Amino acid sequence: MTQEKMRKVITACVSAATVLFVLLLGFLVYQWIYKAVLDKRIDALTEENKKLEEQLEEANDDLSYYESVFGKEWLAFQNGFVRPEEN
């Protein structure tokens, strides 16, 4: 090979390697950003899940209270019911 052909081959190889490197670097940056977005979504959903579990626990506490005799009487008094002996 002549020096001119060798220079063209080396230039083509360096250009191809540079393009490949830039594409791979762009792909990695895209993956890092995508991973950060997914991690943020996971954190948000985890936080929402914790809040919903707390609401469920509070609802279960309220349910057990209003199923008790005292809770039923309290609801009755709130809605205007009176005991028969109070008439």
mmCIF file of C-alpha atoms in Angstrom:
data_model
loop_
_atom_site.group_PDB
_atom_site.id
_atom_site.type_symbol
_atom_site.label_atom_id
_atom_site.label_comp_id
_atom_site.label_asym_id
_atom_site.label_seq_id
_atom_site.Cartn_x
_atom_site.Cartn_y
_atom_site.Cartn_z
ATOM 1 C CA MET A 1 0.000 0.000 0.000
ATOM 2 C CA THR A 2 1.089 3.448 -0.662
ATOM 3 C CA GLN A 3 1.216 6.085 2.020
ATOM 4 C CA GLU A 4 -1.799 7.864 0.537
ATOM 5 C CA LYS A 5 -3.950 4.706 0.726
ATOM 6 C CA MET A 6 -2.662 3.969 4.232
ATOM 7 C CA ARG A 7 -3.570 7.501 5.344
ATOM 8 C CA LYS A 8 -7.096 7.137 3.866
ATOM 9 C CA VAL A 9 -7.620 3.758 5.597
ATOM 10 C CA ILE A 10 -6.412 5.114 8.919
ATOM 11 C CA THR A 11 -8.608 8.210 8.538
ATOM 12 C CA ALA A 12 -11.629 6.030 7.740
ATOM 13 C CA CYS A 13 -10.933 3.780 10.731
ATOM 14 C CA VAL A 14 -10.518 6.733 13.082
ATOM 15 C CA SER A 15 -13.713 8.313 11.735
ATOM 16 C CA ALA A 16 -15.673 5.069 12.157
ATOM 17 C CA ALA A 17 -14.286 4.589 15.659
ATOM 18 C CA THR A 18 -15.189 8.172 16.585
ATOM 19 C CA VAL A 19 -18.747 7.783 15.282
ATOM 20 C CA LEU A 20 -19.100 4.472 17.149
ATOM 21 C CA PHE A 21 -17.751 6.027 20.347
ATOM 22 C CA VAL A 22 -20.139 8.984 20.098
ATOM 23 C CA LEU A 23 -23.101 6.683 19.443
ATOM 24 C CA LEU A 24 -22.211 4.433 22.376
ATOM 25 C CA LEU A 25 -21.680 7.427 24.648
ATOM 26 C CA GLY A 26 -25.057 8.844 23.592
ATOM 27 C CA PHE A 27 -26.687 5.486 24.270
ATOM 28 C CA LEU A 28 -25.142 5.345 27.753
ATOM 29 C CA VAL A 29 -26.300 8.875 28.561
ATOM 30 C CA TYR A 30 -29.803 7.966 27.379
ATOM 31 C CA GLN A 31 -29.779 4.855 29.600
ATOM 32 C CA TRP A 32 -28.617 6.853 32.646
ATOM 33 C CA ILE A 33 -31.383 9.403 32.135
ATOM 34 C CA TYR A 34 -33.974 6.665 31.573
ATOM 35 C CA LYS A 35 -32.828 4.873 34.727
ATOM 36 C CA ALA A 36 -33.086 8.092 36.734
ATOM 37 C CA VAL A 37 -36.639 8.657 35.453
ATOM 38 C CA LEU A 38 -37.648 5.098 36.349
ATOM 39 C CA ASP A 39 -36.066 5.401 39.796
ATOM 40 C CA LYS A 40 -38.026 8.593 40.361
ATOM 41 C CA ARG A 41 -41.244 6.851 39.328
ATOM 42 C CA ILE A 42 -40.476 3.927 41.636
ATOM 43 C CA ASP A 43 -39.861 6.315 44.533
ATOM 44 C CA ALA A 44 -43.100 8.172 43.835
ATOM 45 C CA LEU A 45 -45.103 4.930 43.627
ATOM 46 C CA THR A 46 -43.486 3.613 46.799
ATOM 47 C CA GLU A 47 -44.401 6.815 48.629
ATOM 48 C CA GLU A 48 -47.966 6.636 47.309
ATOM 49 C CA ASN A 49 -48.166 2.991 48.369
ATOM 50 C CA LYS A 50 -47.090 3.913 51.918
ATOM 51 C CA LYS A 51 -49.735 6.651 52.080
ATOM 52 C CA LEU A 52 -52.428 4.255 50.855
ATOM 53 C CA GLU A 53 -51.385 1.640 53.414
ATOM 54 C CA GLU A 54 -51.654 4.274 56.169
ATOM 55 C CA GLN A 55 -55.115 5.261 54.925
ATOM 56 C CA LEU A 56 -56.141 1.600 54.882
ATOM 57 C CA GLU A 57 -54.906 1.139 58.443
ATOM 58 C CA GLU A 58 -56.841 4.233 59.564
ATOM 59 C CA ALA A 59 -59.945 2.964 57.768
ATOM 60 C CA ASN A 60 -59.602 -0.408 59.509
ATOM 61 C CA ASP A 61 -59.309 1.366 62.866
ATOM 62 C CA ASP A 62 -62.424 3.416 62.077
ATOM 63 C CA LEU A 63 -64.257 0.287 60.972
ATOM 64 C CA SER A 64 -63.507 -1.540 64.197
ATOM 65 C CA TYR A 65 -64.596 1.555 66.172
ATOM 66 C CA TYR A 66 -67.891 1.978 64.326
ATOM 67 C CA GLU A 67 -68.644 -1.739 64.559
ATOM 68 C CA SER A 68 -68.466 -1.528 68.355
ATOM 69 C CA VAL A 69 -71.537 -0.743 70.436
ATOM 70 C CA PHE A 70 -70.221 2.679 71.434
ATOM 71 C CA GLY A 71 -69.497 3.558 67.810
ATOM 72 C CA LYS A 72 -72.972 2.528 66.710
ATOM 73 C CA GLU A 73 -74.535 4.608 69.471
ATOM 74 C CA TRP A 74 -72.407 7.590 68.515
ATOM 75 C CA LEU A 75 -73.512 7.325 64.885
ATOM 76 C CA ALA A 76 -77.118 7.032 65.986
ATOM 77 C CA PHE A 77 -76.851 10.166 68.145
ATOM 78 C CA GLN A 78 -75.187 12.056 65.302
ATOM 79 C CA ASN A 79 -78.086 11.190 63.001
ATOM 80 C CA GLY A 80 -80.725 12.306 65.490
ATOM 81 C CA PHE A 81 -81.807 8.992 66.976
ATOM 82 C CA VAL A 82 -82.648 8.915 70.668
ATOM 83 C CA ARG A 83 -83.071 6.088 73.125
ATOM 84 C CA PRO A 84 -86.682 5.025 73.705
ATOM 85 C CA GLU A 85 -86.476 5.825 77.429
ATOM 86 C CA GLU A 86 -85.447 9.424 76.638
ATOM 87 C CA ASN A 87 -88.746 10.279 74.860
#
